[in-house]
Amino acid sequence: MSYDAASARNERAASTLRQADRTFWGRLVNWSPYRAFAGLIGASPRRQFLILALFPILWVLTQHLGPMIQMVGVSFTDAYPVAAGKEQHLTLDNYARFFGDSIFWMPFFRTLFFAATFTFCTLILTYPVAYYLARHVSRKNQMLMLLLLLIPFWVGEIVRTYAIMILLGNTGAVNLLLRSIGLIDRPIPFMYTSFSMGMGIVYLTALYMLLPLYSALEKLPKSYNEAAADLGAGAWTRFRRVTLPLTIEGISSGCTLVFLIATGFYATPVLLGGPSTTVFAETIAGFFHVAGDEWPTGAAFATIMFVSALIVTVVFQRLMSALRKGDVK
């Protein structure tokens, strides 16, 4: 009886294989060039890695590094695009224009200051959320909570910026709430200030801070805090001596992401900021809104902003690395 059952299973398996061979994918698998190509790919783990990494590497080179390299190249020219009948020459005048005219320094340093300040504010606001999500929400509900937090970020930057404008406007929810409870008689002018711009940037970058913090906190064993509590450490001491030092890597990653993104924001400062909050991205955009002979200057200013942000990030990463190693008290 068992022999008959085994024979029946073998016949069904053979029938399934014959049917698969008649499909497109079955014929493809049995096609000798395909089998030779598959054997070539799987010859060594290094070859498999190179083939799998080929597309991501090409994407980074062509879609990310390529435009940046071209921007740097344009910044050393006297005109771009080159008009018919004219020659293009290399020059450093575009960089000299920034260092020689102090009118450009204020929006430049204001951008770095705003980016650092808003990064710190984002860290302060999102750390408690990440802590509660990682330490006090059950694992089966964490993914649901993360999904709910991610939903607003499915909408584009401009739409979310307009949402902040509606919230902070003279007839927005904040002013209506304050008037309804009798705290104000007339609307508070929140809009077109550093407060409205900061609120917009913090809102737009919160996700980039939240996810690294959540990842670092979620990996932290609860037994560490329990052991510290058994040794008599209070809640603040446990946080300061155990939780915070062991999540520095998440803080470092989140702050780096938010800072770099904040230095490049353009639409949000334009829509939410005012004359006193002009950032360097608006200055750069101004050169690209005029004739082509100003494009190299805009490219040079963009390069200066990019390199400066990288330098600040490297210094910050070195500091955080020293904190992780205990070199900084």
mmCIF file of C-alpha atoms in Angstrom, residues 49-222:
data_model
loop_
_atom_site.group_PDB
_atom_site.id
_atom_site.type_symbol
_atom_site.label_atom_id
_atom_site.label_comp_id
_atom_site.label_asym_id
_atom_site.label_seq_id
_atom_site.Cartn_x
_atom_site.Cartn_y
_atom_site.Cartn_z
ATOM 1 C CA PHE A 49 28.252 40.215 -5.281
ATOM 2 C CA LEU A 50 29.684 42.210 -8.183
ATOM 3 C CA ILE A 51 26.759 41.369 -10.443
ATOM 4 C CA LEU A 52 24.182 42.187 -7.761
ATOM 5 C CA ALA A 53 25.962 45.438 -6.841
ATOM 6 C CA LEU A 54 26.400 46.568 -10.439
ATOM 7 C CA PHE A 55 23.032 48.295 -10.783
ATOM 8 C CA PRO A 56 23.153 50.112 -7.398
ATOM 9 C CA ILE A 57 26.685 51.297 -8.142
ATOM 10 C CA LEU A 58 25.673 52.569 -11.583
ATOM 11 C CA TRP A 59 22.644 54.281 -10.046
ATOM 12 C CA VAL A 60 24.756 56.095 -7.450
ATOM 13 C CA LEU A 61 27.365 57.112 -10.017
ATOM 14 C CA THR A 62 24.914 58.381 -12.642
ATOM 15 C CA GLN A 63 22.052 59.749 -10.546
ATOM 16 C CA HIS A 64 23.868 61.082 -7.479
ATOM 17 C CA LEU A 65 27.605 61.564 -7.934
ATOM 18 C CA GLY A 66 27.311 62.386 -11.633
ATOM 19 C CA PRO A 67 25.236 65.586 -11.239
ATOM 20 C CA MET A 68 27.354 66.690 -8.283
ATOM 21 C CA ILE A 69 30.573 66.227 -10.224
ATOM 22 C CA GLN A 70 29.093 68.155 -13.123
ATOM 23 C CA MET A 71 28.013 70.945 -10.746
ATOM 24 C CA VAL A 72 31.554 71.215 -9.400
ATOM 25 C CA GLY A 73 32.906 71.331 -12.957
ATOM 26 C CA VAL A 74 30.449 74.079 -13.935
ATOM 27 C CA SER A 75 31.479 76.131 -10.887
ATOM 28 C CA PHE A 76 34.976 76.577 -12.377
ATOM 29 C CA THR A 77 33.737 77.976 -15.699
ATOM 30 C CA ASP A 78 32.868 81.520 -16.726
ATOM 31 C CA ALA A 79 29.640 80.610 -18.525
ATOM 32 C CA TYR A 80 27.224 77.708 -18.722
ATOM 33 C CA PRO A 81 25.666 76.763 -21.036
ATOM 34 C CA VAL A 82 28.079 78.211 -23.557
ATOM 35 C CA ALA A 83 26.520 80.518 -26.126
ATOM 36 C CA ALA A 84 27.117 79.845 -29.777
ATOM 37 C CA GLY A 85 30.369 81.332 -31.049
ATOM 38 C CA LYS A 86 31.849 81.796 -27.567
ATOM 39 C CA GLU A 87 34.530 79.871 -25.747
ATOM 40 C CA GLN A 88 34.348 78.568 -22.205
ATOM 41 C CA HIS A 89 37.200 79.426 -19.840
ATOM 42 C CA LEU A 90 38.174 78.132 -16.418
ATOM 43 C CA THR A 91 38.087 80.643 -13.566
ATOM 44 C CA LEU A 92 37.983 80.978 -9.785
ATOM 45 C CA ASP A 93 35.983 84.207 -9.888
ATOM 46 C CA ASN A 94 32.784 82.412 -8.908
ATOM 47 C CA TYR A 95 34.290 81.340 -5.578
ATOM 48 C CA ALA A 96 35.999 84.694 -5.098
ATOM 49 C CA ARG A 97 32.608 86.378 -5.435
ATOM 50 C CA PHE A 98 31.380 84.604 -2.296
ATOM 51 C CA PHE A 99 34.455 85.332 -0.194
ATOM 52 C CA GLY A 100 34.748 88.879 -1.493
ATOM 53 C CA ASP A 101 31.182 90.035 -0.860
ATOM 54 C CA SER A 102 29.925 89.858 2.740
ATOM 55 C CA ILE A 103 26.310 90.170 1.630
ATOM 56 C CA PHE A 104 26.335 86.429 0.974
ATOM 57 C CA TRP A 105 27.755 85.493 4.367
ATOM 58 C CA MET A 106 24.636 86.180 6.421
ATOM 59 C CA PRO A 107 22.335 83.686 4.629
ATOM 60 C CA PHE A 108 25.195 81.172 4.571
ATOM 61 C CA PHE A 109 25.864 81.232 8.314
ATOM 62 C CA ARG A 110 22.149 81.584 9.017
ATOM 63 C CA THR A 111 21.578 78.334 7.137
ATOM 64 C CA LEU A 112 24.179 76.466 9.197
ATOM 65 C CA PHE A 113 22.801 77.917 12.430
ATOM 66 C CA PHE A 114 19.201 77.111 11.527
ATOM 67 C CA ALA A 115 20.134 73.585 10.436
ATOM 68 C CA ALA A 116 21.995 72.892 13.691
ATOM 69 C CA THR A 117 19.222 74.408 15.827
ATOM 70 C CA PHE A 118 16.408 72.585 14.064
ATOM 71 C CA THR A 119 18.384 69.344 14.210
ATOM 72 C CA PHE A 120 18.661 69.693 17.979
ATOM 73 C CA CYS A 121 14.949 70.497 18.264
ATOM 74 C CA THR A 122 14.078 67.462 16.150
ATOM 75 C CA LEU A 123 16.226 65.269 18.404
ATOM 76 C CA ILE A 124 14.570 66.589 21.571
ATOM 77 C CA LEU A 125 11.055 66.104 20.161
ATOM 78 C CA THR A 126 11.508 62.684 18.579
ATOM 79 C CA TYR A 127 13.648 60.965 21.210
ATOM 80 C CA PRO A 128 10.743 60.522 23.668
ATOM 81 C CA VAL A 129 8.555 59.190 20.851
ATOM 82 C CA ALA A 130 11.200 56.685 19.770
ATOM 83 C CA TYR A 131 11.834 55.706 23.403
ATOM 84 C CA TYR A 132 8.149 55.081 24.097
ATOM 85 C CA LEU A 133 7.737 53.167 20.850
ATOM 86 C CA ALA A 134 10.764 50.933 21.414
ATOM 87 C CA ARG A 135 10.513 50.393 25.174
ATOM 88 C CA HIS A 136 6.833 50.600 26.105
ATOM 89 C CA VAL A 137 4.907 49.354 23.062
ATOM 90 C CA SER A 138 4.549 45.620 22.565
ATOM 91 C CA ARG A 139 6.389 44.159 19.605
ATOM 92 C CA LYS A 140 3.190 43.140 17.834
ATOM 93 C CA ASN A 141 1.997 46.774 17.898
ATOM 94 C CA GLN A 142 5.307 48.472 17.075
ATOM 95 C CA MET A 143 4.987 47.956 13.322
ATOM 96 C CA LEU A 144 1.432 49.322 13.406
ATOM 97 C CA MET A 145 2.577 52.399 15.313
ATOM 98 C CA LEU A 146 5.470 52.926 12.892
ATOM 99 C CA LEU A 147 3.067 52.660 9.979
ATOM 100 C CA LEU A 148 0.820 55.311 11.516
ATOM 101 C CA LEU A 149 3.842 57.581 11.973
ATOM 102 C CA LEU A 150 4.922 56.980 8.375
ATOM 103 C CA ILE A 151 1.560 57.794 6.776
ATOM 104 C CA PRO A 152 2.048 61.618 6.729
ATOM 105 C CA PHE A 153 5.378 61.139 4.955
ATOM 106 C CA TRP A 154 3.670 59.470 2.015
ATOM 107 C CA VAL A 155 2.587 62.985 1.002
ATOM 108 C CA GLY A 156 5.003 65.301 -0.785
ATOM 109 C CA GLU A 157 7.027 68.058 0.847
ATOM 110 C CA ILE A 158 4.968 70.885 -0.660
ATOM 111 C CA VAL A 159 1.647 69.460 0.545
ATOM 112 C CA ARG A 160 2.958 68.999 4.078
ATOM 113 C CA THR A 161 4.368 72.515 4.030
ATOM 114 C CA TYR A 162 0.952 73.891 3.074
ATOM 115 C CA ALA A 163 -0.493 71.884 5.961
ATOM 116 C CA ILE A 164 1.800 73.808 8.329
ATOM 117 C CA MET A 165 0.663 77.068 6.714
ATOM 118 C CA ILE A 166 -2.971 76.150 7.344
ATOM 119 C CA LEU A 167 -2.156 75.176 10.923
ATOM 120 C CA LEU A 168 -0.262 78.384 11.787
ATOM 121 C CA GLY A 169 -2.241 80.905 9.740
ATOM 122 C CA ASN A 170 -4.217 83.764 11.303
ATOM 123 C CA THR A 171 -7.355 81.656 10.951
ATOM 124 C CA GLY A 172 -5.527 78.388 11.489
ATOM 125 C CA ALA A 173 -6.128 75.753 14.122
ATOM 126 C CA VAL A 174 -3.565 77.128 16.589
ATOM 127 C CA ASN A 175 -4.956 80.672 16.637
ATOM 128 C CA LEU A 176 -8.552 79.439 16.699
ATOM 129 C CA LEU A 177 -7.763 77.217 19.686
ATOM 130 C CA LEU A 178 -6.025 80.021 21.583
ATOM 131 C CA ARG A 179 -8.911 82.388 20.922
ATOM 132 C CA SER A 180 -11.527 79.822 21.921
ATOM 133 C CA ILE A 181 -9.946 79.327 25.346
ATOM 134 C CA GLY A 182 -9.535 83.092 25.827
ATOM 135 C CA LEU A 183 -5.754 83.349 25.812
ATOM 136 C CA ILE A 184 -5.616 85.863 22.933
ATOM 137 C CA ASP A 185 -7.892 88.534 21.475
ATOM 138 C CA ARG A 186 -6.259 88.787 18.078
ATOM 139 C CA PRO A 187 -4.347 86.222 15.959
ATOM 140 C CA ILE A 188 -0.676 85.721 16.701
ATOM 141 C CA PRO A 189 1.434 86.217 13.531
ATOM 142 C CA PHE A 190 3.161 82.827 13.525
ATOM 143 C CA MET A 191 3.661 82.777 9.770
ATOM 144 C CA TYR A 192 6.734 84.002 7.883
ATOM 145 C CA THR A 193 8.979 83.834 10.934
ATOM 146 C CA SER A 194 11.801 81.594 12.066
ATOM 147 C CA PHE A 195 9.267 79.780 14.262
ATOM 148 C CA SER A 196 7.022 78.785 11.346
ATOM 149 C CA MET A 197 9.991 77.798 9.209
ATOM 150 C CA GLY A 198 11.506 75.813 12.074
ATOM 151 C CA MET A 199 8.246 74.022 12.761
ATOM 152 C CA GLY A 200 7.978 73.086 9.092
ATOM 153 C CA ILE A 201 11.535 71.783 8.877
ATOM 154 C CA VAL A 202 11.218 69.817 12.129
ATOM 155 C CA TYR A 203 7.982 68.279 10.874
ATOM 156 C CA LEU A 204 9.492 67.377 7.507
ATOM 157 C CA THR A 205 12.651 65.838 8.959
ATOM 158 C CA ALA A 206 11.213 64.084 12.022
ATOM 159 C CA LEU A 207 11.076 60.707 10.296
ATOM 160 C CA TYR A 208 14.801 60.783 9.476
ATOM 161 C CA MET A 209 15.539 61.261 13.175
ATOM 162 C CA LEU A 210 12.902 58.879 14.483
ATOM 163 C CA LEU A 211 13.915 55.743 12.604
ATOM 164 C CA PRO A 212 17.624 55.686 13.634
ATOM 165 C CA LEU A 213 16.664 56.448 17.229
ATOM 166 C CA TYR A 214 14.030 53.714 17.248
ATOM 167 C CA SER A 215 16.494 51.237 15.761
ATOM 168 C CA ALA A 216 19.113 52.022 18.422
ATOM 169 C CA LEU A 217 16.625 51.900 21.299
ATOM 170 C CA GLU A 218 14.946 48.737 20.063
ATOM 171 C CA LYS A 219 18.287 46.888 20.088
ATOM 172 C CA LEU A 220 19.083 47.977 23.645
ATOM 173 C CA PRO A 221 18.455 45.032 26.040
ATOM 174 C CA LYS A 222 16.001 45.876 28.813
#
